[in-house]
mmCIF file of C-alpha atoms and ligand atoms in Angstrom:
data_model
loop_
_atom_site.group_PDB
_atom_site.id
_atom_site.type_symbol
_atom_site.label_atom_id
_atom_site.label_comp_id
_atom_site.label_asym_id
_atom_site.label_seq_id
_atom_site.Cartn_x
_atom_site.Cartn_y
_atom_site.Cartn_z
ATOM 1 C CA UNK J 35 117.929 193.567 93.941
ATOM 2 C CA UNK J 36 114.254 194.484 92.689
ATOM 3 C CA UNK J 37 112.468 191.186 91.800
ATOM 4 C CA UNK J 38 109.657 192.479 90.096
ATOM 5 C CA UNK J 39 109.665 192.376 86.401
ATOM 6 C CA UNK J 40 111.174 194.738 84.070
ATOM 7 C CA UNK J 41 112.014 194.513 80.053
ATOM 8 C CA UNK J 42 115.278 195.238 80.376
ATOM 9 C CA UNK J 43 116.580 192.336 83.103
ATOM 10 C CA UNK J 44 114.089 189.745 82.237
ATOM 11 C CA UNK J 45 116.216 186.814 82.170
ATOM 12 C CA UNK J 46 117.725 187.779 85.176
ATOM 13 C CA UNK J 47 114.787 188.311 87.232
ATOM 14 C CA UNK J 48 113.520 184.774 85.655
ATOM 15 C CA UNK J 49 116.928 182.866 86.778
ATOM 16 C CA UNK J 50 117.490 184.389 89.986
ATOM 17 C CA UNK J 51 114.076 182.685 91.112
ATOM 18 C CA UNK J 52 115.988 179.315 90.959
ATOM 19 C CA UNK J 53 116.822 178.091 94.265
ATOM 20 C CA UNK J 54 120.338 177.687 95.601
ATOM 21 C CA UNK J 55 119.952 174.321 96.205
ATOM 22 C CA UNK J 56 119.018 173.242 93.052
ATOM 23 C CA UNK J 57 121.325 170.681 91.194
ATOM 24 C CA UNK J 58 123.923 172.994 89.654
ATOM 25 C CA UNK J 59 124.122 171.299 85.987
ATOM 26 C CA UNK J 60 120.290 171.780 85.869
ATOM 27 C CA UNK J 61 120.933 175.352 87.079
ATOM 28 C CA UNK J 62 123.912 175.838 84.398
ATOM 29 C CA UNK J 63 121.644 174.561 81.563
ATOM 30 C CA UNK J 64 118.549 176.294 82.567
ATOM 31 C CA UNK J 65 119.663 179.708 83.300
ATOM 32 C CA UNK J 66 121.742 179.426 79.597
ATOM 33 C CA UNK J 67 118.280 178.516 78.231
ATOM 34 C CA UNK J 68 116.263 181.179 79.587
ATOM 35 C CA UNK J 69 118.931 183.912 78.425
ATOM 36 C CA UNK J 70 118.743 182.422 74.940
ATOM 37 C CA UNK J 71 114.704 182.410 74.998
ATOM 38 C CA UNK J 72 114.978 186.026 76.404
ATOM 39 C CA UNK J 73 117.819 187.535 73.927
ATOM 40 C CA UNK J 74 115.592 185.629 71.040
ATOM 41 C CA UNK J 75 112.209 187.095 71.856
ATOM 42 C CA UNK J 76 113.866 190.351 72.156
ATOM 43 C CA UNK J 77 116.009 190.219 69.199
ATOM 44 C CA UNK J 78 113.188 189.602 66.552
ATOM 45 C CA UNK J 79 110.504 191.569 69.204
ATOM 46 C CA UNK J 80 107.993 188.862 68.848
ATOM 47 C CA UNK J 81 104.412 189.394 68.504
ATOM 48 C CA UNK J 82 101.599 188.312 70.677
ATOM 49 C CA UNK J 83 100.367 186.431 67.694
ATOM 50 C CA UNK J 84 103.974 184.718 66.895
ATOM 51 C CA UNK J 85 104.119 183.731 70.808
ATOM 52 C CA UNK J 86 100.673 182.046 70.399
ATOM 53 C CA UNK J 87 101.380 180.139 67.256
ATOM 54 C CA UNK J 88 104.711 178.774 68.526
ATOM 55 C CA UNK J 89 102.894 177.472 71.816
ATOM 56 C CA UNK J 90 100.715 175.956 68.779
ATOM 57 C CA UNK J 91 103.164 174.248 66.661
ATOM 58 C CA UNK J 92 104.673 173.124 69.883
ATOM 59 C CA UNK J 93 101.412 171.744 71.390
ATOM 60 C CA UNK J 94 100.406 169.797 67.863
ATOM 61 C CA UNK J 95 104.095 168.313 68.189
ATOM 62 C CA UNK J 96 103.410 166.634 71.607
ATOM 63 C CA UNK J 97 99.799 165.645 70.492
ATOM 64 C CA UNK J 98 100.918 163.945 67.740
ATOM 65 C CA UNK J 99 104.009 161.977 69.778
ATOM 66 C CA UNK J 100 102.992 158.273 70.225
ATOM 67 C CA UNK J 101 105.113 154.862 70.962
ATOM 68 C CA UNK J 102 105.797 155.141 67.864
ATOM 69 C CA UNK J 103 105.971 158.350 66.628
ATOM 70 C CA UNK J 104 108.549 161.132 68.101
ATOM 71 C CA UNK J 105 107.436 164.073 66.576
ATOM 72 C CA UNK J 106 109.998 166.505 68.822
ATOM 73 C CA UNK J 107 113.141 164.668 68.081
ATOM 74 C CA UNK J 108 112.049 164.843 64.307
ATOM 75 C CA UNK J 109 111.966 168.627 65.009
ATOM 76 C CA UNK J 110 115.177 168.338 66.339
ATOM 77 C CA UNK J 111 116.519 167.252 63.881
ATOM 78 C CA UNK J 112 115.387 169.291 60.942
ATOM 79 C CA UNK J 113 116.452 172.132 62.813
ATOM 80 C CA UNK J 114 120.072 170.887 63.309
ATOM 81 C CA UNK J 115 120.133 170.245 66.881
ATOM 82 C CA UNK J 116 120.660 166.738 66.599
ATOM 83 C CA UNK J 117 123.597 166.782 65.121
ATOM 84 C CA UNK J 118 125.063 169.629 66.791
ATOM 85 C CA UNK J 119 124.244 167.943 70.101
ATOM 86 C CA UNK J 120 125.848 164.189 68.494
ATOM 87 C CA UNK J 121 128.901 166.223 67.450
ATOM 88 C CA UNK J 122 129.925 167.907 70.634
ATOM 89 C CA UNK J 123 129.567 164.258 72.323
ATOM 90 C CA UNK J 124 131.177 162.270 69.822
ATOM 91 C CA UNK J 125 134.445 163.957 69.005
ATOM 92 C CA UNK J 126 136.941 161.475 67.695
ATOM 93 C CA UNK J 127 140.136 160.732 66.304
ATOM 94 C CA UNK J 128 140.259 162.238 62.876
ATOM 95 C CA UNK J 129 140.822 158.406 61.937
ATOM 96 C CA UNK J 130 137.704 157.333 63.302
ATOM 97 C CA UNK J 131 134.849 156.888 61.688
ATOM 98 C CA UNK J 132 131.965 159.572 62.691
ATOM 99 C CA UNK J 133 128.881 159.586 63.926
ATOM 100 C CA UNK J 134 125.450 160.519 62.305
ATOM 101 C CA UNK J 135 122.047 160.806 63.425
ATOM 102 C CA UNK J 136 120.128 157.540 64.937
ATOM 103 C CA UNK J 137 116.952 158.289 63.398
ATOM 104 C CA UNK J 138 113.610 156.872 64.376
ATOM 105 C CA UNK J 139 113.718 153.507 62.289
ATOM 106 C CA UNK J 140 116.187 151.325 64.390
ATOM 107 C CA UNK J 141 114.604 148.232 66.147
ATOM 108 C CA UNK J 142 116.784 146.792 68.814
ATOM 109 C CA UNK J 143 117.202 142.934 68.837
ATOM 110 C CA UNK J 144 117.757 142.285 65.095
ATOM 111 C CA UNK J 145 117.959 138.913 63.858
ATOM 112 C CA UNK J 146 121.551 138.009 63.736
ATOM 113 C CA UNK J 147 122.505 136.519 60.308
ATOM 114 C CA UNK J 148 125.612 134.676 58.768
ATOM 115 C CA UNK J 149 127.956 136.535 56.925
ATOM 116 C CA UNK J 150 126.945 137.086 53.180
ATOM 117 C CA UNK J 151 123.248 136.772 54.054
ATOM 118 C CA UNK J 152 120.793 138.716 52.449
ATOM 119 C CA UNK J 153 118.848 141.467 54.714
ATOM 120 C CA UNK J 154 116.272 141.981 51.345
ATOM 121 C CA UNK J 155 113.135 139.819 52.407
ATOM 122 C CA UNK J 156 111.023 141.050 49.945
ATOM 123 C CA UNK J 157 112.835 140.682 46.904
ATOM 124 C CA UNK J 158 112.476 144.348 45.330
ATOM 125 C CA UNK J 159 115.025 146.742 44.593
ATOM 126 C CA UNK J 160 118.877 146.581 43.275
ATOM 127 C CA UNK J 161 120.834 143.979 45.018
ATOM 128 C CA UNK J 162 123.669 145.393 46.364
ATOM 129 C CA UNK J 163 126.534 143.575 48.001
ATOM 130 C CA UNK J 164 127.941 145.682 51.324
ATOM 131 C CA UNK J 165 131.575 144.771 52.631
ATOM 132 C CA UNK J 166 134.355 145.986 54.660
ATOM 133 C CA UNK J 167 136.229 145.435 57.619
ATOM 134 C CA UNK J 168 135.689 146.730 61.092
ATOM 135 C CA UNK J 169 139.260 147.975 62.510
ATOM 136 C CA UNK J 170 141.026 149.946 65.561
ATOM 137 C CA UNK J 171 142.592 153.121 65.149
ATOM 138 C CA UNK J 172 145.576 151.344 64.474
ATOM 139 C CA UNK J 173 144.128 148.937 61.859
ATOM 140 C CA UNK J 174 143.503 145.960 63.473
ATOM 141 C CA UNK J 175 140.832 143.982 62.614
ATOM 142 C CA UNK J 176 138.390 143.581 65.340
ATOM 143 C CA UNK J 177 136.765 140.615 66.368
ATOM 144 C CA UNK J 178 133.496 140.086 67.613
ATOM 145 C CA UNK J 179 131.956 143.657 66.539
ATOM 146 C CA UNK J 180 128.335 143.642 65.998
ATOM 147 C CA UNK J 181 127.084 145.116 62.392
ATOM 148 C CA UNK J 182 123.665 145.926 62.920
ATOM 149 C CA UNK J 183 122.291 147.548 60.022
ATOM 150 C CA UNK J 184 118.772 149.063 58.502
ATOM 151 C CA UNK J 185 117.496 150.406 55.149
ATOM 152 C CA UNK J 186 114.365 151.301 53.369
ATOM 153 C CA UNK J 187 112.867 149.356 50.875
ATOM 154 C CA UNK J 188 112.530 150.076 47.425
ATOM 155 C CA UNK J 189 110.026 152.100 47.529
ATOM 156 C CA UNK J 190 111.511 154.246 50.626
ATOM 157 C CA UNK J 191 109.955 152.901 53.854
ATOM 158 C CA UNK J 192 111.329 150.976 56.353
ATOM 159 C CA UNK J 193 109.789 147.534 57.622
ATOM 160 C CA UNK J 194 108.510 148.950 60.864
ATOM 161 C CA UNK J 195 106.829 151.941 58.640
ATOM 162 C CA UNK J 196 104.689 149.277 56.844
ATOM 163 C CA UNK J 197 103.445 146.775 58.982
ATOM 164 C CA UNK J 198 101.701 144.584 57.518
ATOM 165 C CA UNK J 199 102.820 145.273 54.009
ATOM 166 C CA UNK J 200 106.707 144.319 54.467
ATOM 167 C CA UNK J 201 107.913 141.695 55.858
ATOM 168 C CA UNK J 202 109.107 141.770 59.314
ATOM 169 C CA UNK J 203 112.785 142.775 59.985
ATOM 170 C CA UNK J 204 113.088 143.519 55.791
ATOM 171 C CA UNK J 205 116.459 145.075 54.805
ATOM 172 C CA UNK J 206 118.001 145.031 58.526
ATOM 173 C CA UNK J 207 120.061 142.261 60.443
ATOM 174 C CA UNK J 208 123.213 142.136 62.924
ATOM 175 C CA UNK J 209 126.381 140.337 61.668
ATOM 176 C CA UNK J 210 129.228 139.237 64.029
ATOM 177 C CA UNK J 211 132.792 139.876 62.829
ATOM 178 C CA UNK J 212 135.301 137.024 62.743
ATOM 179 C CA UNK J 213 138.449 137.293 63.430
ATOM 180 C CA UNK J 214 139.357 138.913 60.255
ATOM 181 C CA UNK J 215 137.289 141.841 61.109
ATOM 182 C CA UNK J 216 135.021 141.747 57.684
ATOM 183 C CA UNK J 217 131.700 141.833 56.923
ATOM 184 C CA UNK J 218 129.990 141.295 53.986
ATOM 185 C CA UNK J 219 125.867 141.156 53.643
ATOM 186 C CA UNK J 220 123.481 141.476 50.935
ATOM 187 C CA UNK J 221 120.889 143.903 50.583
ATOM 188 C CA UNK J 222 119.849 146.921 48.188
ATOM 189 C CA UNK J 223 120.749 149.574 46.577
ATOM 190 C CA UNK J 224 119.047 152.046 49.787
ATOM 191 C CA UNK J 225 116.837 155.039 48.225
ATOM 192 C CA UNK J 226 116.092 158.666 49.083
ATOM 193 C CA UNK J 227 113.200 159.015 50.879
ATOM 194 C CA UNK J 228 110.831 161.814 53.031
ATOM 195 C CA UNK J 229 111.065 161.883 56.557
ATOM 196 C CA UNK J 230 107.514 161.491 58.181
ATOM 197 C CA UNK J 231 106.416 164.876 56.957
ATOM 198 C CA UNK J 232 102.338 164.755 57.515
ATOM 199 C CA UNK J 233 103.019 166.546 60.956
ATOM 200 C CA UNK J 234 103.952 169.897 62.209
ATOM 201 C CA UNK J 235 107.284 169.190 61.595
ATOM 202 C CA UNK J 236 106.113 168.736 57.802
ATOM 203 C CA UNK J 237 103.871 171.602 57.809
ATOM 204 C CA UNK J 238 107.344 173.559 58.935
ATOM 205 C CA UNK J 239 109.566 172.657 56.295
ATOM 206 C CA UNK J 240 106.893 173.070 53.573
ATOM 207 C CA UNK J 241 106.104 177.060 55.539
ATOM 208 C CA UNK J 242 110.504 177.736 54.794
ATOM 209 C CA UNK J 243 110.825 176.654 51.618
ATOM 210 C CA UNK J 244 112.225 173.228 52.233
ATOM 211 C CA UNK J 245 112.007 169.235 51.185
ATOM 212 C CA UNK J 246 112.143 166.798 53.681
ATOM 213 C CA UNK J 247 114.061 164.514 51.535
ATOM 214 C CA UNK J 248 117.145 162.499 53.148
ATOM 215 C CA UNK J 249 119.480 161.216 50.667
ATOM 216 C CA UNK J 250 119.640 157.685 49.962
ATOM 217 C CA UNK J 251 121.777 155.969 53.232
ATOM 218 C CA UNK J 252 122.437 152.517 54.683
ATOM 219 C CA UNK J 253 122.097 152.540 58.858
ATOM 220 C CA UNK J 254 125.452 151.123 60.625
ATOM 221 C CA UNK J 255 125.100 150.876 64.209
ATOM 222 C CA UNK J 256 128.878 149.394 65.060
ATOM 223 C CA UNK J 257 129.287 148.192 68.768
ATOM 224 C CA UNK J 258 132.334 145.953 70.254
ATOM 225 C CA UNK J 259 133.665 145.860 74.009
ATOM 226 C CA UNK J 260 136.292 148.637 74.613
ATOM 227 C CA UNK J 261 135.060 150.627 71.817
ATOM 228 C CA UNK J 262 132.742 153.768 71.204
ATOM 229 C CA UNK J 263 129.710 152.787 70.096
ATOM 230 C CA UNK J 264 128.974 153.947 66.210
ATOM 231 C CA UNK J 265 125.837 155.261 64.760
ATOM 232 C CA UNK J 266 126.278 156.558 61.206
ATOM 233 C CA UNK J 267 125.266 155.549 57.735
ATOM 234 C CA UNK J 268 126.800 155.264 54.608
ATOM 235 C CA UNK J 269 125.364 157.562 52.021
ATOM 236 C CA UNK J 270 125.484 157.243 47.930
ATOM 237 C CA UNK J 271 127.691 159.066 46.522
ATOM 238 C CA UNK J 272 125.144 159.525 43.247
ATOM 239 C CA UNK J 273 122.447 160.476 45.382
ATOM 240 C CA UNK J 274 120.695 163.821 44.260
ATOM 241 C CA UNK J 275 120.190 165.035 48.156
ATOM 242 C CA UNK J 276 123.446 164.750 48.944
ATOM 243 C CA UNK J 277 124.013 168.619 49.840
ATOM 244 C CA UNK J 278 120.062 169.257 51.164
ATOM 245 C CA UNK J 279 119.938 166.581 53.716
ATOM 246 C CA UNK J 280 116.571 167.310 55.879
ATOM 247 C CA UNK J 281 118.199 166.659 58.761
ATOM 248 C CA UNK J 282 121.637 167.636 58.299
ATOM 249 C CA UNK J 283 123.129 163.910 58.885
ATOM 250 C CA UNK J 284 125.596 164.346 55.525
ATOM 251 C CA UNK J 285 129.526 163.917 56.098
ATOM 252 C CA UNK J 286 132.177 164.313 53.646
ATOM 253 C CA UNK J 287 133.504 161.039 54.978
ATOM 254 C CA UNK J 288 130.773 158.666 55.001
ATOM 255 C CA UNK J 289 129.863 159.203 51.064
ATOM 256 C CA UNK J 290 130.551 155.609 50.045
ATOM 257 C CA UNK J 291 131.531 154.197 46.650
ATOM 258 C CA UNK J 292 128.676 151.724 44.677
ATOM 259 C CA UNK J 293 130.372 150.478 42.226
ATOM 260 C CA UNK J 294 127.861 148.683 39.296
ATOM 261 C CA UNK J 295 128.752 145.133 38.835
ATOM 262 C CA UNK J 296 127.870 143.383 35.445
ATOM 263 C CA UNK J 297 126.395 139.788 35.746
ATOM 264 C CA UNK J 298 126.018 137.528 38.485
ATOM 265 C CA UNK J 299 122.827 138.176 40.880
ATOM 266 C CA UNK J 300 124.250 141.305 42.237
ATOM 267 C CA UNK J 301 123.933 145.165 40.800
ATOM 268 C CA UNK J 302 126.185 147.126 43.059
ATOM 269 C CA UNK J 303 128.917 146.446 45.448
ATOM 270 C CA UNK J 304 129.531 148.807 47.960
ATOM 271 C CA UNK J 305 132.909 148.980 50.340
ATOM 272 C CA UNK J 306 133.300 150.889 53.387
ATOM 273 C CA UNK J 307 135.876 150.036 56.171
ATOM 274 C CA UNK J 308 134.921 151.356 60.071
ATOM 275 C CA UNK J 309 137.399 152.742 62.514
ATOM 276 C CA UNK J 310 136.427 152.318 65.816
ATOM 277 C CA UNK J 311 137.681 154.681 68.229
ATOM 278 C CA UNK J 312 138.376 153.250 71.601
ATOM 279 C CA UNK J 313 136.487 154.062 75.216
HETATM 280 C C1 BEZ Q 571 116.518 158.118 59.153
HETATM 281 O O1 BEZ Q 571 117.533 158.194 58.506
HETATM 282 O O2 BEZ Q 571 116.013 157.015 59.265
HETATM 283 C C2 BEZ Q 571 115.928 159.373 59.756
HETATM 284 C C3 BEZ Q 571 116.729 160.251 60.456
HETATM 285 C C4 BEZ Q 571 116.168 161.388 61.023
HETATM 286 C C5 BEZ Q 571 114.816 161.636 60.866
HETATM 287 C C6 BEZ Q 571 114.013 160.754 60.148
HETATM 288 C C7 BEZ Q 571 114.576 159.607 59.579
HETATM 289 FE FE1 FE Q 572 117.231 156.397 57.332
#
């Protein structure tokens, strides 16, 4: 077989460099991505000029990665990927609850609180009450599931966006489920808000036409022994972004009910039950 380059079996030529001994997964997913890169360049016969400002946009993502920042994933996920790649790995029970995209705002280790507490430290923003129970795919309440959940603030940043400016841990906590399986905090109304859109991720959207709005959503990350873990939010049902999602993280199923409740110290009441699939 000629080795030397041609057009026509580029990706070829490119995979059959790999060595025999390499691991075969990494040779599987390799080899699939260099036929994709291949087919795509020659599909849409890309210029010298669209090569170089690709390696561009791709170089000004990794620049502006930090600790804190991860400018690729974001990229990720406003292209879909995200969830395409959380969907093939989390396919469930049609009575489980599903998965949606992490997102950049979690911070492991927070606080645990008592059930009913409120996860609004600084006091703007419509209370809302959030309940439900936390059950197996046959109903049964579990015990001992940790509720660890995150928001934005009224204004649409989370705590860890703001240093400084919000309070530490603001509108996030864990809760513990008794033996009943409920939990029930207090926090608010969540918001629709931009994803971090000063970057070349930004610059992207803005280039095809698009927002980089996420509908207004409450983070659950759901975890008990013997179960699959769960990472999804609850969106509001009201919420103007509903179909536009930025990063594609809408399901039919986790469009939650807020319900407006008259009186009393709390706006809206939200309920949403979780079905936890098991390992
Ligand atoms: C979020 O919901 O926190 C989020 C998800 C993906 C990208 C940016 C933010
Ligand atoms: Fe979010």
């Amino acid at each position: 077989m000629n080795a030397h380059f041609s057009e026509a079996r580029s990706a070829d030529i490119a995979i059959e460099r790999i060595s025999a001994d390499a691991p075969p997964r990494l040779v599987e997913v390799v080899s699939s991505l260099v036929r994709h890169l291949h087919a795509f360049a020659k599909e849409t016969r890309l210029t010298q000029e669209e090569w170089e400002l690709g390696i561009d946009f791709l170089t000004k993502t990794g620049q502006i990665c930090s600790d804190e920042r991860q400018e690729f994933i974001l990229l990720s996920d406003v292209l879909g990927l995200s969830m395409l790649v959380d969907a093939i790995n989390n396919r469930r029970p049609a009575a489980a609850t599903e998965n949606t995209v992490f997102g950049p705002f979690h911070v492991a280790n927070a606080p645990f609180r008592e059930m009913g507490d409120n996860i609004c430290l600084d006091g703007k923003g419509e209370p809302c009450l959030f309940e439900g129970s936390v059950v197996d795919l046959d109903g049964n309440a579990i015990t001992g599931a940790c509720v660890d959940v995150w928001s934005d603030n009224a204004e649409g940043y989370y705590d860890v966006q703001q240093p400084g400016i919000q309070p530490k841990w603001n509108n996030r906590g864990r809760f513990l489920t008794g033996e009943d399986g409920r939990y029930v905090f207090k926090g608010i109304k969540p918001i629709s808000y931009p994803i971090p859109d000063d970057g070349p991720v930004g610059k992207m959207l803005e280039a095809l036409g698009r927002h980089p709005y996420r509908p207004a959503h409450m983070h659950f990350l759901v975890t008990a022994p013997g179960y699959q873990r769960l990472v999804t939010h609850t969106f509001v049902e009201d919420d103007p972004y509903l179909e536009s999602d930025a990063v594609f993280g809408v399901k039919e199923t986790l469009i939650a009910n807020y319900k407006r409740v008259d009186g009393g110290d709390i706006a809206w009441r939200s309920t949403f039950g979780f079905v936890l699939a098991p390992l």
